[in-house]
GROMACS .gro file of C-alpha atoms in nm:
model
  129
    1UNK     CA    1   0.209   0.610  16.193
    2UNK     CA    2   0.295   0.784  16.508
    3UNK     CA    3   0.493   0.453  16.601
    4UNK     CA    4   0.689   0.501  16.319
    5UNK     CA    5   0.754   0.884  16.429
    6UNK     CA    6   0.871   0.734  16.785
    7UNK     CA    7   1.114   0.491  16.595
    8UNK     CA    8   1.270   0.755  16.381
    9UNK     CA    9   1.329   1.014  16.692
   10UNK     CA   10   1.492   0.692  16.866
   11UNK     CA   11   1.752   0.655  16.567
   12UNK     CA   12   1.909   0.963  16.669
   13UNK     CA   13   1.941   1.344  16.513
   14UNK     CA   14   1.858   1.255  16.164
   15UNK     CA   15   1.600   1.010  16.277
   16UNK     CA   16   1.439   1.274  16.503
   17UNK     CA   17   1.422   1.531  16.217
   18UNK     CA   18   1.255   1.265  15.960
   19UNK     CA   19   1.026   1.201  16.313
   20UNK     CA   20   0.918   1.553  16.340
   21UNK     CA   21   0.849   1.624  16.000
   22UNK     CA   22   0.619   1.307  16.024
   23UNK     CA   23   0.432   1.415  16.290
   24UNK     CA   24   0.398   1.743  16.158
   25UNK     CA   25   0.226   1.609  15.868
   26UNK     CA   26   0.012   1.360  16.105
   27UNK     CA   27  -0.095   1.664  16.306
   28UNK     CA   28  -0.171   1.860  15.980
   29UNK     CA   29  -0.392   1.565  15.844
   30UNK     CA   30  -0.561   1.528  16.197
   31UNK     CA   31  -0.683   1.871  16.184
   32UNK     CA   32  -0.828   1.832  15.855
   33UNK     CA   33  -1.198   1.828  15.782
   34UNK     CA   34  -1.334   1.438  15.736
   35UNK     CA   35  -1.320   1.453  15.343
   36UNK     CA   36  -1.024   1.627  15.309
   37UNK     CA   37  -0.841   1.427  15.606
   38UNK     CA   38  -0.960   1.078  15.413
   39UNK     CA   39  -0.776   1.219  15.101
   40UNK     CA   40  -0.469   1.329  15.260
   41UNK     CA   41  -0.421   0.977  15.424
   42UNK     CA   42  -0.447   0.808  15.133
   43UNK     CA   43  -0.234   1.042  14.938
   44UNK     CA   44   0.001   1.007  15.225
   45UNK     CA   45   0.023   0.625  15.203
   46UNK     CA   46   0.062   0.640  14.824
   47UNK     CA   47   0.335   0.885  14.855
   48UNK     CA   48   0.531   0.730  15.119
   49UNK     CA   49   0.484   0.384  14.931
   50UNK     CA   50   0.606   0.491  14.593
   51UNK     CA   51   0.885   0.716  14.708
   52UNK     CA   52   1.027   0.616  15.007
   53UNK     CA   53   1.339   0.833  15.009
   54UNK     CA   54   1.089   1.154  15.031
   55UNK     CA   55   1.076   1.304  15.386
   56UNK     CA   56   0.740   1.402  15.520
   57UNK     CA   57   0.711   1.789  15.638
   58UNK     CA   58   0.479   2.056  15.644
   59UNK     CA   59   0.508   2.308  15.382
   60UNK     CA   60   0.284   2.644  15.446
   61UNK     CA   61   0.092   2.386  15.690
   62UNK     CA   62   0.039   2.137  15.434
   63UNK     CA   63   0.162   1.763  15.408
   64UNK     CA   64   0.474   1.771  15.178
   65UNK     CA   65   0.747   1.535  15.055
   66UNK     CA   66   1.094   1.658  15.037
   67UNK     CA   67   1.394   1.513  14.862
   68UNK     CA   68   1.763   1.476  15.018
   69UNK     CA   69   1.833   1.835  15.010
   70UNK     CA   70   1.521   1.899  15.172
   71UNK     CA   71   1.354   2.076  14.867
   72UNK     CA   72   0.961   1.984  14.820
   73UNK     CA   73   0.901   1.771  14.535
   74UNK     CA   74   0.517   1.693  14.587
   75UNK     CA   75   0.257   1.823  14.819
   76UNK     CA   76  -0.128   1.811  14.925
   77UNK     CA   77  -0.369   2.129  14.968
   78UNK     CA   78  -0.655   2.027  15.107
   79UNK     CA   79  -0.986   2.193  14.981
   80UNK     CA   80  -1.052   2.352  15.329
   81UNK     CA   81  -0.759   2.566  15.332
   82UNK     CA   82  -0.890   2.795  15.076
   83UNK     CA   83  -1.229   2.703  15.042
   84UNK     CA   84  -1.193   2.548  14.723
   85UNK     CA   85  -1.420   2.266  14.572
   86UNK     CA   86  -1.134   2.013  14.524
   87UNK     CA   87  -0.813   1.945  14.731
   88UNK     CA   88  -0.502   1.963  14.510
   89UNK     CA   89  -0.200   1.745  14.464
   90UNK     CA   90   0.094   1.975  14.327
   91UNK     CA   91   0.460   1.911  14.237
   92UNK     CA   92   0.717   2.208  14.277
   93UNK     CA   93   1.004   2.243  14.056
   94UNK     CA   94   1.241   1.998  14.156
   95UNK     CA   95   0.946   1.703  14.038
   96UNK     CA   96   1.101   1.510  13.699
   97UNK     CA   97   0.762   1.523  13.520
   98UNK     CA   98   0.848   1.771  13.226
   99UNK     CA   99   0.736   1.662  12.904
  100UNK     CA  100   0.820   1.919  12.616
  101UNK     CA  101   0.729   2.283  12.674
  102UNK     CA  102   0.392   2.227  12.863
  103UNK     CA  103   0.286   1.989  13.141
  104UNK     CA  104   0.103   1.982  13.461
  105UNK     CA  105   0.216   2.043  13.789
  106UNK     CA  106  -0.098   2.030  14.007
  107UNK     CA  107  -0.402   1.814  13.994
  108UNK     CA  108  -0.751   1.824  14.146
  109UNK     CA  109  -0.860   1.548  14.389
  110UNK     CA  110  -1.218   1.524  14.466
  111UNK     CA  111  -1.268   1.105  14.544
  112UNK     CA  112  -1.004   0.824  14.586
  113UNK     CA  113  -1.034   0.539  14.364
  114UNK     CA  114  -0.801   0.262  14.278
  115UNK     CA  115  -0.745   0.418  13.924
  116UNK     CA  116  -0.636   0.763  14.152
  117UNK     CA  117  -0.433   0.573  14.348
  118UNK     CA  118  -0.274   0.431  14.044
  119UNK     CA  119  -0.222   0.771  13.878
  120UNK     CA  120  -0.081   0.918  14.180
  121UNK     CA  121   0.162   0.665  14.252
  122UNK     CA  122   0.282   0.697  13.872
  123UNK     CA  123   0.287   1.075  13.923
  124UNK     CA  124   0.509   1.054  14.233
  125UNK     CA  125   0.743   0.762  14.092
  126UNK     CA  126   0.809   0.984  13.785
  127UNK     CA  127   0.876   1.319  14.004
  128UNK     CA  128   1.156   1.128  14.208
  129UNK     CA  129   1.312   0.906  13.894
   0.00000   0.00000   0.00000
């Protein structure tokens, strides 16, 4: 992932901004406790695969992914940040997850599995559709 950040910087001004955002996300993930780090790495890989048009950046020190307008669509909040018993995958108002008059905008994450990966990919795909 660090090699990709260097490639983006080499692409010029716009690439450098994306590279800086990617590097900030990687640095934020690296600073997490091992359990949180493992979840954050899987979330990062899943989000970037499901929505390659989203740009990684940090948001309040957390890994986040923004649309072309720079607005955060999805973010990861590690459990250690606020001493919660679970990490959180959250969506901002620009995520297209509307479902009637009531819908979830945050999900608790404790362990990663194939089912969790599938659900996260589905949510992110819907959020950017």
